[in-house]
mmCIF file of C-alpha atoms in Angstrom:
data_model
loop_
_atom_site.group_PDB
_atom_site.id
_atom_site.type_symbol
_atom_site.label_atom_id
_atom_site.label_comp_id
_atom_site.label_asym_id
_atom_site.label_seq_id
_atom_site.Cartn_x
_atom_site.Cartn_y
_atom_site.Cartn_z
ATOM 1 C CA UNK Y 1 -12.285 3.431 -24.425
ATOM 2 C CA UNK Y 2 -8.510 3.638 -24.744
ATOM 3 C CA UNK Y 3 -6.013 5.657 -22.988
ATOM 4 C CA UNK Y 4 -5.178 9.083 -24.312
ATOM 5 C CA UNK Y 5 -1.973 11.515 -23.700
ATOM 6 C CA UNK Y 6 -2.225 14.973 -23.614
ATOM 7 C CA UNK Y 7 0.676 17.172 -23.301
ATOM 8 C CA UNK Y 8 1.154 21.068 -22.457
ATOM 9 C CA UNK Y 9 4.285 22.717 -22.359
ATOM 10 C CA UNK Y 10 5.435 24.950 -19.830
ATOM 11 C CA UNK Y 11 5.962 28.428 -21.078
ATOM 12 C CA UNK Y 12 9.912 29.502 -19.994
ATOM 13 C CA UNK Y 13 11.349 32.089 -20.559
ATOM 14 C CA UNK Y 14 14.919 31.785 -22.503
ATOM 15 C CA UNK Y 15 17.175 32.147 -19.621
ATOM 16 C CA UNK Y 16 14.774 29.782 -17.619
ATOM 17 C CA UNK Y 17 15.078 27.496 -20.371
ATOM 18 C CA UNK Y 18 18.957 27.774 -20.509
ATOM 19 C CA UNK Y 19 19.382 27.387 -16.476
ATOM 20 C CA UNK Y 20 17.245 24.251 -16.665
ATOM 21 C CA UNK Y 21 19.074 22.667 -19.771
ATOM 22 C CA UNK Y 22 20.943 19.248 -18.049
ATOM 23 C CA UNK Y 23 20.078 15.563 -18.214
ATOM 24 C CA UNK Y 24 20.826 12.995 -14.654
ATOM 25 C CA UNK Y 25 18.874 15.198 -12.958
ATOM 26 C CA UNK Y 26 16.155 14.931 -9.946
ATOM 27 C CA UNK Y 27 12.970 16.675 -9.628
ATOM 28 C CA UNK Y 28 10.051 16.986 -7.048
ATOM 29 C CA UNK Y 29 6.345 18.234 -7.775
ATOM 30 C CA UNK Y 30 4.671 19.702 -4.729
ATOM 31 C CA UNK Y 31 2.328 22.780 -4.310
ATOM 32 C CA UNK Y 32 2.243 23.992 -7.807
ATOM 33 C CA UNK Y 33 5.927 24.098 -8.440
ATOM 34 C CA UNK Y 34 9.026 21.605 -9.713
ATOM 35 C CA UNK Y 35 11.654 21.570 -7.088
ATOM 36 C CA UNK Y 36 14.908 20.902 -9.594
ATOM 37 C CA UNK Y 37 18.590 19.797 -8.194
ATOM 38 C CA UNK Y 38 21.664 18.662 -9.590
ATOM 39 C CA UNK Y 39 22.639 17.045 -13.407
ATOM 40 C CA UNK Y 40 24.903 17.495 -15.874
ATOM 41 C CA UNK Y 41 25.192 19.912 -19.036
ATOM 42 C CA UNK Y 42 28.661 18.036 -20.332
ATOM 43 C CA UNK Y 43 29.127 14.709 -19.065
ATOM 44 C CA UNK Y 44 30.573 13.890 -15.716
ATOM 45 C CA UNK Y 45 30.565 17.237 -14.657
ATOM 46 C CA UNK Y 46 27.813 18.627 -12.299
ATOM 47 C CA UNK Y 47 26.180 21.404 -13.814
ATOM 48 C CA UNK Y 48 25.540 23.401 -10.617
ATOM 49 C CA UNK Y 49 24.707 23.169 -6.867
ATOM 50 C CA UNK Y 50 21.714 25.147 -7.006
ATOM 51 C CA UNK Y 51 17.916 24.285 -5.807
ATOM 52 C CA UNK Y 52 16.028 25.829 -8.916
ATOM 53 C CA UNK Y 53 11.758 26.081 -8.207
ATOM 54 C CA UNK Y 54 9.848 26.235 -11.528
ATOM 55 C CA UNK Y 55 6.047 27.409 -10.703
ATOM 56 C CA UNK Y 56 3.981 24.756 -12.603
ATOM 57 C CA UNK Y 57 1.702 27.901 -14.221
ATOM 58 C CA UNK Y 58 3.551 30.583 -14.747
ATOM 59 C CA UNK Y 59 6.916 28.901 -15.994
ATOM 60 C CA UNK Y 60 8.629 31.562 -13.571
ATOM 61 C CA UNK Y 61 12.261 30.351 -12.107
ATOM 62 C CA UNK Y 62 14.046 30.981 -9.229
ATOM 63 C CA UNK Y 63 17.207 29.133 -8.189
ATOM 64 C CA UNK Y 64 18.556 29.104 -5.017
ATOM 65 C CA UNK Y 65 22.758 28.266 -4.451
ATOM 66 C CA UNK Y 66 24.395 28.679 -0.684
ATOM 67 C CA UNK Y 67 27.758 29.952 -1.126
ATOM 68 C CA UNK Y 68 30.520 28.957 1.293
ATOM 69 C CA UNK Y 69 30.253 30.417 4.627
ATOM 70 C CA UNK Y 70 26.513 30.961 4.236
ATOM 71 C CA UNK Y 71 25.488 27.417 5.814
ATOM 72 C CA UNK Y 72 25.650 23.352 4.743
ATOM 73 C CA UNK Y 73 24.485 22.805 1.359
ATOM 74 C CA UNK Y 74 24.922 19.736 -0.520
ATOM 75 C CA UNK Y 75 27.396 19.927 -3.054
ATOM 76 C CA UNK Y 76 26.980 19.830 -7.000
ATOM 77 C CA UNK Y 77 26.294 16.152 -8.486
ATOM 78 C CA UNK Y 78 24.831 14.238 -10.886
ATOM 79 C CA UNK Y 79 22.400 10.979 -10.649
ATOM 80 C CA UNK Y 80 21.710 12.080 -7.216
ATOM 81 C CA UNK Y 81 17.774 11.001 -5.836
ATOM 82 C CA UNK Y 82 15.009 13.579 -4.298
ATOM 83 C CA UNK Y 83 11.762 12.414 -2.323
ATOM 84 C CA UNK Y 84 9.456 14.479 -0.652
ATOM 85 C CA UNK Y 85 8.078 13.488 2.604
ATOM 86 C CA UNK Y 86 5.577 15.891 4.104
ATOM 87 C CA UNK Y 87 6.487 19.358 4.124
ATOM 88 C CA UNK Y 88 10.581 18.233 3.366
ATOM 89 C CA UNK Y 89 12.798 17.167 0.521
ATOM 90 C CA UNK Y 90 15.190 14.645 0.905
ATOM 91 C CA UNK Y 91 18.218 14.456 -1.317
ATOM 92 C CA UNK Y 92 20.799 11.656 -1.141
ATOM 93 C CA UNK Y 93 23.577 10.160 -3.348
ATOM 94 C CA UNK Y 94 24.395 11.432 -6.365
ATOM 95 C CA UNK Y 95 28.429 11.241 -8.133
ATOM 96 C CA UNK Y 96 30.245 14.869 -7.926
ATOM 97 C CA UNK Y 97 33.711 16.059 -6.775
ATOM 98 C CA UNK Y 98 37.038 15.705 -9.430
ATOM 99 C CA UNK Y 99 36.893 12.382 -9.516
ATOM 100 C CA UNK Y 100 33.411 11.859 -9.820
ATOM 101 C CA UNK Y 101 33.379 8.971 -7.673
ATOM 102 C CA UNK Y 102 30.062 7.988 -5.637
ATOM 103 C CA UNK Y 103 29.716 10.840 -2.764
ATOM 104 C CA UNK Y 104 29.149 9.734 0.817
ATOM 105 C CA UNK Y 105 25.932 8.345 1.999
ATOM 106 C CA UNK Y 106 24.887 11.687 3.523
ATOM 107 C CA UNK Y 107 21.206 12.584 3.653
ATOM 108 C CA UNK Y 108 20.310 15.975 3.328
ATOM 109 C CA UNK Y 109 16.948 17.801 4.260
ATOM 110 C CA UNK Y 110 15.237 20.759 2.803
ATOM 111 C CA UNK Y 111 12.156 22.158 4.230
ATOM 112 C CA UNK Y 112 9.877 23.750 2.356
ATOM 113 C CA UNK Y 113 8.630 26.913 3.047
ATOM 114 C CA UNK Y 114 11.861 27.344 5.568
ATOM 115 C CA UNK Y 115 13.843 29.767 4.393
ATOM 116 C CA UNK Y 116 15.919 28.434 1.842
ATOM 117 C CA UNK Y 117 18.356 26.289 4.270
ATOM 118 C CA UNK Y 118 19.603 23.043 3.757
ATOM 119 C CA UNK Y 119 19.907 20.333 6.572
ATOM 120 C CA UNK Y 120 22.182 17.675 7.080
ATOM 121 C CA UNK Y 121 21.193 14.461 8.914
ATOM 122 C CA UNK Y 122 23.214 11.752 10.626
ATOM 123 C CA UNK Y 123 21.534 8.371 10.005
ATOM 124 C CA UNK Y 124 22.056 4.824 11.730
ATOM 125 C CA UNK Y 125 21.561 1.296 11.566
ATOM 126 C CA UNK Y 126 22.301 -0.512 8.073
ATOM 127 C CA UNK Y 127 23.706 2.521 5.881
ATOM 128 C CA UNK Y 128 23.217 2.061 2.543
ATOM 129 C CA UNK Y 129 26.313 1.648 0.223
ATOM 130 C CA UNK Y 130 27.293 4.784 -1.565
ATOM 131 C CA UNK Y 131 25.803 4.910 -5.277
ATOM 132 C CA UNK Y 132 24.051 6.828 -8.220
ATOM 133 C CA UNK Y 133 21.625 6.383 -10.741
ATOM 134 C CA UNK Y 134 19.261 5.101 -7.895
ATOM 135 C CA UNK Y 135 15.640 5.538 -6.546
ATOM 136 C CA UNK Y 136 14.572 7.469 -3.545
ATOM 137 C CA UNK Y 137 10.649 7.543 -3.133
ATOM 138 C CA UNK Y 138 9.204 9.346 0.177
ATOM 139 C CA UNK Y 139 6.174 7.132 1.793
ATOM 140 C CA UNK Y 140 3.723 9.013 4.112
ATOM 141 C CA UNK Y 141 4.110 9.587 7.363
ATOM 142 C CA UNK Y 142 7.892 9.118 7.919
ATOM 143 C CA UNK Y 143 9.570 6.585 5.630
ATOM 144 C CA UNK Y 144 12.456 6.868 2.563
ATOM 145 C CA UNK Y 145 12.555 3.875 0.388
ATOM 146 C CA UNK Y 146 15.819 3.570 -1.473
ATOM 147 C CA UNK Y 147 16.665 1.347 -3.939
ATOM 148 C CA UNK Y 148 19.408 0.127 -7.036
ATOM 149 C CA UNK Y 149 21.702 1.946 -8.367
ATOM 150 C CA UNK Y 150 25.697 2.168 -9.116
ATOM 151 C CA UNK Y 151 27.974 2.016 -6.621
ATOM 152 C CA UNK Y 152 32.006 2.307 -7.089
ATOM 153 C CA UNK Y 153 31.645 -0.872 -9.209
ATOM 154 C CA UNK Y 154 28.751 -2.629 -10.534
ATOM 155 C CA UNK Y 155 25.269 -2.444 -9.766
ATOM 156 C CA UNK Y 156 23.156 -3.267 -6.722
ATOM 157 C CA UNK Y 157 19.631 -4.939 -6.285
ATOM 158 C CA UNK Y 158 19.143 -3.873 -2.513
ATOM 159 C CA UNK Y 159 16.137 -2.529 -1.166
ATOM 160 C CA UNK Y 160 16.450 -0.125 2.049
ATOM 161 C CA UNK Y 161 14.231 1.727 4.378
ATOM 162 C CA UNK Y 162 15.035 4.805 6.407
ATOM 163 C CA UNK Y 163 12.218 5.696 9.157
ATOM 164 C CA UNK Y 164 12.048 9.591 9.813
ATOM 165 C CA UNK Y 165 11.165 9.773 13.004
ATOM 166 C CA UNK Y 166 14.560 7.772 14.114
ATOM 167 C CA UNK Y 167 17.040 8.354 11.163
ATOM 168 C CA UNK Y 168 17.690 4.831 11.183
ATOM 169 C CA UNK Y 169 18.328 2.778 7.868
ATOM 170 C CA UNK Y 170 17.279 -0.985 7.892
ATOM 171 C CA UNK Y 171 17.683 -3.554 5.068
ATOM 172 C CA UNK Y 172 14.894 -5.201 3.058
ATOM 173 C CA UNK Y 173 14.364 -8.127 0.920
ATOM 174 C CA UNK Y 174 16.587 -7.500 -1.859
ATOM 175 C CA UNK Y 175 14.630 -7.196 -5.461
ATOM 176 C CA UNK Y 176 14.371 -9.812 -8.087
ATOM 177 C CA UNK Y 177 18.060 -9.749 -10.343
ATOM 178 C CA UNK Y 178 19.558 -8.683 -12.132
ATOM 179 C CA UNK Y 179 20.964 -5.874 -10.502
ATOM 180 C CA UNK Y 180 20.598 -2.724 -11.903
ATOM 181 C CA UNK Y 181 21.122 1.248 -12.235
ATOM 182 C CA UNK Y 182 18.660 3.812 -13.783
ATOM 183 C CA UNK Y 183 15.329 1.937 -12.770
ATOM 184 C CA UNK Y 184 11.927 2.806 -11.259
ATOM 185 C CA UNK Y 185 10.365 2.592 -7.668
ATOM 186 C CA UNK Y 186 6.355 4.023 -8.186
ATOM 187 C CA UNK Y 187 4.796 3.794 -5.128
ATOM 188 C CA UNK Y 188 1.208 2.590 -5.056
ATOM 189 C CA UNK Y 189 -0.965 3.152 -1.703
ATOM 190 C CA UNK Y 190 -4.071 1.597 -2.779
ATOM 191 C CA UNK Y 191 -2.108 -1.752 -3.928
ATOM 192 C CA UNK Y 192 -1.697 -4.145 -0.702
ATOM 193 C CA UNK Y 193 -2.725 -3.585 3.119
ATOM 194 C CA UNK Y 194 0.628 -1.088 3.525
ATOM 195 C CA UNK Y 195 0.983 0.050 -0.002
ATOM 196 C CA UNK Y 196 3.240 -1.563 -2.579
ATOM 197 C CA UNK Y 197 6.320 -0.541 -4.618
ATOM 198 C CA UNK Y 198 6.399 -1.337 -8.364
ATOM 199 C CA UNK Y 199 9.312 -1.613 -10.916
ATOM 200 C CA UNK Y 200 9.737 -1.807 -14.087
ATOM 201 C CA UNK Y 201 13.035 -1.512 -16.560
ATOM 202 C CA UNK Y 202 16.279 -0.548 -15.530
ATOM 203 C CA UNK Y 203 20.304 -0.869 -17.114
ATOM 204 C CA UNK Y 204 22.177 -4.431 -16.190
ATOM 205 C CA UNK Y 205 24.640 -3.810 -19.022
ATOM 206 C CA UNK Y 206 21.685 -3.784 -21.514
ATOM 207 C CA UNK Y 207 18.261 -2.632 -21.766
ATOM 208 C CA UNK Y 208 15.783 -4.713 -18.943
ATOM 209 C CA UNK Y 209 12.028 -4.541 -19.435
ATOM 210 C CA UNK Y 210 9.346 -6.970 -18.046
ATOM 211 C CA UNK Y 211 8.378 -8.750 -15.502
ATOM 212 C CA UNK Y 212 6.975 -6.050 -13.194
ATOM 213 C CA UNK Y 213 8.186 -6.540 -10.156
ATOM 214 C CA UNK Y 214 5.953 -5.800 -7.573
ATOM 215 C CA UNK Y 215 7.147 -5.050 -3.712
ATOM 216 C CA UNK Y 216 4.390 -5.346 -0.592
ATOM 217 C CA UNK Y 217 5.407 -3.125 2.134
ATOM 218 C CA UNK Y 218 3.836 -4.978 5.043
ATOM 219 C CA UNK Y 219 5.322 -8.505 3.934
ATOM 220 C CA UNK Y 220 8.579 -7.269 3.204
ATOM 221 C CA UNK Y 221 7.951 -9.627 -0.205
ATOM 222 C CA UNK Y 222 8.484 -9.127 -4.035
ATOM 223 C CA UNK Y 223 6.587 -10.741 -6.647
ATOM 224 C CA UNK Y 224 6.990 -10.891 -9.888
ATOM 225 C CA UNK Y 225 3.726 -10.608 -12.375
ATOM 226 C CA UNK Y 226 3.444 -10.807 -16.285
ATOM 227 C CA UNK Y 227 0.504 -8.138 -16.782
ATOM 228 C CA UNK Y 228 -1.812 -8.658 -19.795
ATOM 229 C CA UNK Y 229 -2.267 -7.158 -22.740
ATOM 230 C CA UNK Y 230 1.144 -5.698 -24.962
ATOM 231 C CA UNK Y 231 3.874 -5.380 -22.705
ATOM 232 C CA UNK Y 232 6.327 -1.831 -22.936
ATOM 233 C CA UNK Y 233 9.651 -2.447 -24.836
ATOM 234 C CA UNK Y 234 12.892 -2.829 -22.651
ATOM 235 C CA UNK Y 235 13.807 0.481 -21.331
ATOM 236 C CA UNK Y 236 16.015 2.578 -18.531
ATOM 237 C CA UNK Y 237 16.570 6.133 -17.078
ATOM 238 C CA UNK Y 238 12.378 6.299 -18.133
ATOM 239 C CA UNK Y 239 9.422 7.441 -15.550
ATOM 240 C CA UNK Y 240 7.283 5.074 -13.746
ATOM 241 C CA UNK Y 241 5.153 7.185 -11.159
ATOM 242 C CA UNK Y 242 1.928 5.898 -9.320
ATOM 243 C CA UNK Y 243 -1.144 8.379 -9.848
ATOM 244 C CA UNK Y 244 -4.337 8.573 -7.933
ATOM 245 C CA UNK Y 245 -6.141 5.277 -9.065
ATOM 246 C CA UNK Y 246 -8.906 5.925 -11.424
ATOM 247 C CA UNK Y 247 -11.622 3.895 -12.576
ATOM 248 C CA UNK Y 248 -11.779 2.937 -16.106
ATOM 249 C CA UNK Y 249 -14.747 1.483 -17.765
ATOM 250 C CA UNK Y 250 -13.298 -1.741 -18.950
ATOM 251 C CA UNK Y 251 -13.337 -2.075 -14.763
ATOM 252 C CA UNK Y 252 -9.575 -1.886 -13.754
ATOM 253 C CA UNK Y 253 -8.586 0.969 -12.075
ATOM 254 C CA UNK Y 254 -4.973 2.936 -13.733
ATOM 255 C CA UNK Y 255 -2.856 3.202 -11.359
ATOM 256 C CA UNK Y 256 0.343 4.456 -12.591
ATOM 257 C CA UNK Y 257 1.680 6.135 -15.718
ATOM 258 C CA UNK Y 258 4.826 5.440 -17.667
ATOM 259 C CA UNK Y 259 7.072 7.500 -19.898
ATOM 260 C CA UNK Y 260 10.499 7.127 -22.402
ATOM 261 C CA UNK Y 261 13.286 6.023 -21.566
ATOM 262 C CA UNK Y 262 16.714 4.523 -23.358
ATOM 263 C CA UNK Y 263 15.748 1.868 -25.440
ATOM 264 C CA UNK Y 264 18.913 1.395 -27.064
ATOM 265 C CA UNK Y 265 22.348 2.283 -24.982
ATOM 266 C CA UNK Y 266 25.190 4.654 -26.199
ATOM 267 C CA UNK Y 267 28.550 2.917 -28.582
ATOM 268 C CA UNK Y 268 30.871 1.107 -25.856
ATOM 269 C CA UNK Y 269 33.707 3.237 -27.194
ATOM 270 C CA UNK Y 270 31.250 6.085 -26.246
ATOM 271 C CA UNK Y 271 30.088 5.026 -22.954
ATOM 272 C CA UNK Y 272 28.953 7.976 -21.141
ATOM 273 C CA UNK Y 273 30.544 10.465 -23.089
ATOM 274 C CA UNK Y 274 27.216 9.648 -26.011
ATOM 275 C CA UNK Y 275 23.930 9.293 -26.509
ATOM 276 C CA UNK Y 276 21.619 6.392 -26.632
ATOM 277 C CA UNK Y 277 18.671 5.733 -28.792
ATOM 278 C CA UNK Y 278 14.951 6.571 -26.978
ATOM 279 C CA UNK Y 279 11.239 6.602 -26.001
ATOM 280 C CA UNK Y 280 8.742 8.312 -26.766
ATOM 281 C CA UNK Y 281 6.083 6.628 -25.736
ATOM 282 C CA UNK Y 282 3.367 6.779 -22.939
ATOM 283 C CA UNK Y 283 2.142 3.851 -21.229
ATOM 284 C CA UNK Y 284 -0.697 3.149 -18.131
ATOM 285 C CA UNK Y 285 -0.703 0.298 -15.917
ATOM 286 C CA UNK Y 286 -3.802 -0.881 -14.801
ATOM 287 C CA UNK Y 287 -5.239 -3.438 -12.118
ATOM 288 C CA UNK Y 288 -8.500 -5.009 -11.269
ATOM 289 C CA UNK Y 289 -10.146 -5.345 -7.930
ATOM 290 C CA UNK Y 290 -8.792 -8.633 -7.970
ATOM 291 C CA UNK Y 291 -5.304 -8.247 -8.634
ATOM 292 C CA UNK Y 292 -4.523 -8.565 -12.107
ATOM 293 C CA UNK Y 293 -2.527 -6.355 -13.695
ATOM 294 C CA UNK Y 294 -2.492 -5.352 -17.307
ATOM 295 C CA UNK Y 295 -0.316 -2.244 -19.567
ATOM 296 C CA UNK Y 296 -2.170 -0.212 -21.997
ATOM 297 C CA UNK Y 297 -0.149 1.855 -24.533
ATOM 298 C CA UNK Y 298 -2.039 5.743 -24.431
ATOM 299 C CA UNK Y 299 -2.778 7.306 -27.720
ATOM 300 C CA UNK Y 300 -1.591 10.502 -28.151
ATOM 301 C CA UNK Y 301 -4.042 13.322 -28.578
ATOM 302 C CA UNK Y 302 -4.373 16.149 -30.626
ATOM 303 C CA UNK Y 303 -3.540 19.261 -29.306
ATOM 304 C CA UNK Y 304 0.127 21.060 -28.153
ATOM 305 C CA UNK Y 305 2.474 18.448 -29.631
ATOM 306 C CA UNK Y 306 4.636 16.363 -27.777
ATOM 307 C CA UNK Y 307 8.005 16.233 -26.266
ATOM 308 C CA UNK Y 308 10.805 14.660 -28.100
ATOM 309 C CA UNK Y 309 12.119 11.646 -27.611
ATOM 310 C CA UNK Y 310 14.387 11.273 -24.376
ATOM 311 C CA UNK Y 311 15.803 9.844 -21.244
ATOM 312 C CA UNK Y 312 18.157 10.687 -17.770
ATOM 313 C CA UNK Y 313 15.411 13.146 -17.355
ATOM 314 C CA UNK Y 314 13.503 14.070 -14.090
ATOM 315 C CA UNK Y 315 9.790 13.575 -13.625
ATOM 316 C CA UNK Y 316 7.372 13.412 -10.713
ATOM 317 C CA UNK Y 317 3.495 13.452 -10.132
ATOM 318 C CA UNK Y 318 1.445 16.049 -9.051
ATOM 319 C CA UNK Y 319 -0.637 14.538 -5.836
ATOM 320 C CA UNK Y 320 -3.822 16.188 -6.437
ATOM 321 C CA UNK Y 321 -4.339 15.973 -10.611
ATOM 322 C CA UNK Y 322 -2.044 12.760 -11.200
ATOM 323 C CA UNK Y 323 -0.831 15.064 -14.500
ATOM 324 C CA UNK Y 324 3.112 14.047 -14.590
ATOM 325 C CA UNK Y 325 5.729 16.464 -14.999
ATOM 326 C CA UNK Y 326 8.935 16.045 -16.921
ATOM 327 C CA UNK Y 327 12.071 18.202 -17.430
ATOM 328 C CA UNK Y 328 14.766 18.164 -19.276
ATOM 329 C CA UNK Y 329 16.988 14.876 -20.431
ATOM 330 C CA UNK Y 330 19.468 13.999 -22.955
ATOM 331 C CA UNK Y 331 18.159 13.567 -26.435
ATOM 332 C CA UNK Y 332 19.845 11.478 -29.632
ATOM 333 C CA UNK Y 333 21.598 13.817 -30.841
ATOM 334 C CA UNK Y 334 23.681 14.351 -27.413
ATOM 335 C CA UNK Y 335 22.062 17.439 -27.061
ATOM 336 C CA UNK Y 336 20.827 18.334 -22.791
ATOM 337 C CA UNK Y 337 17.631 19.520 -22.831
ATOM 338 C CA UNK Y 338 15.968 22.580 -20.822
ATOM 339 C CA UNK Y 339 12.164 22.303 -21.492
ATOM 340 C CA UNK Y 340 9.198 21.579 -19.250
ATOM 341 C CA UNK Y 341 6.005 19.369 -20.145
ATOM 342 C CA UNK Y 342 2.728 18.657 -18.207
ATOM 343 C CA UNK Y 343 1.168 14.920 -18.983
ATOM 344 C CA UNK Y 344 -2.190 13.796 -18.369
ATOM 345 C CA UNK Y 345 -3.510 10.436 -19.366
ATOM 346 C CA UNK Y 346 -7.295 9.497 -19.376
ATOM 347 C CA UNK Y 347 -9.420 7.908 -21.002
ATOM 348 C CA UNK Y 348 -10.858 9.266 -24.131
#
């Protein structure tokens, strides 16, 4: 039976819609809501500082800024990274400030249900260069995985880990080349003794797709696989998030979900300034007992419509359902975007 995608759009209100119009943003899904920070409304300029919480039923909003004097808070910035580890967010990176230049490699900590305060941490060991337009995915108990991205120049191919408990940074194997900004890090617990990382796509200059590259956490290894079946076109600033592995009658098991993307960058003379040409499309990767990997595109289904076209938008998955949430984004006409979908992908 093949794939199917079903989407349902969140309900907002107009102002809720308006606050959450940006693209280069970061989002979290945890406890029924989308944690929201950073992005940009007109290019290279941060649209706000504020934490915004969108409650995954109702479509209610509230947004949360510290002013100066009331505490630290992480200032405004675009292409910054969230992860959630626990009961915590975890922001880091990100460009902001007049020039717009990477920001400092500070890590900053919000706990949930802790009053609204944010935290920040002093790390050791091997700190990461500064960047944006990176990864950041949270790995139970205690560990940040960051990855890729754009520093002051160029792009980087590094692979880091931060452990929790110790705030202390320590380099991995670096990732298959070419280096690259605006990629994809889904993490994948059942896959390997430790869990594995997966990545797909990413912007070298133009457009990467295939081969997956495929990180074990306990060998400290990449590999790179071509999985079966028709592969996703080249892509960038898309969604690649690992879902709760579920079995499928041809036998495999899906194990993560993919969405959009840029498929096509913005005019040089443009640069960031335009728009791009994108995705629409929704893709699952599967694997088999044994190891093999295959992508199967989803047919859309019948129902609510679907979400235009897009990419620099946030998405994350929600733990318990594996539905995917996405949020906002830069469509071709240049235009930010403010709305709110729910995916889910099954089989028919």
């Amino acid at each position: 039976m093949p794939l199917t995608a079903s989407w349902k759009p969140l309900s907002l209100a107009p102002s809720a819609s308006q606050a959450l119009t940006r693209s280069s943003q970061a989002l979290i899904a945890y406890g029924g809501k989308a944690y929201i920070f950073g992005g940009e409304l007109k290019p290279r300029t941060p649209v706000d500082g504020a934490l915004h919480t969108l409650d995954l039923q109702s479509g209610a909003l509230q947004s949360v800024e510290v002013s100066a004097g009331e505490g630290p808070a992480p200032v405004p910035r675009v292409g910054a990274a969230l992860a959630r580890v626990g009961e915590a967010l975890y922001l880091w990176g990100g460009r902001g400030g007049k020039e717009m230049k990477p920001l400092e490699g500070d890590l900053w900590k919000y706990a949930l249900g802790g009053g609204g305060k944010w935290e920040r941490l002093e790390t050791t060991g091997d700190n990461p260069e500064e960047r944006s337009f990176h990864v950041l995915t949270g790995i139970e108990p205690h560990t940040l995985y960051l990855h890729a991205g754009c520093p002051a120049s160029g792009r980087l191919s590094t692979l880091h880990a931060l452990d929790l408990r110790t705030l202390t940074w320590r380099s991995l194997a670096p990732a298959p080349g070419p280096a690259r900004g605006g990629t994809v890090l889904a993490s994948l617990p059942s896959v390997g003794r430790a869990g594995s990382l997966v990545r797909f796509g990413g912007f070298a200059g133009y457009e990467l797709g295939g081969p997956l590259d495929v990180y074990d956490i306990a060998s400290d290894a990449w590999e790179s696989v071509q999985p079966a079946g028709e592969a996703p076109a080249p892509r960038s600033v898309h969604a690649l998030l690992g879902v709760p592995p579920t079995q499928t009658k041809d036998g495999t098991e899906l194990v993560a979900v993919m969405f959009g993307g840029e498929r096509d960058p913005a005019p040089a003379e443009l640069g960031h300034d335009g728009a791009g040409f994108f995705h629409s499309d929704v893709w699952g990767l599967k694997r088999t007992a044994g190891g093999d990997w295959s992508w199967e595109k989803a047919v859309a289904k019948d129902g609510n419509g679907q979400p235009q076209a897009r990419g620099w938008f946030a998405a994350d998955v929600v733990e318990k359902t594996g539905e995917v949430v996405v949020q906002g984004g830069l469509n071709e006409k240049n235009e930010r975007i403010g709305d709110a979908w729910v995916l889910r992908v099954e089989e028919a």
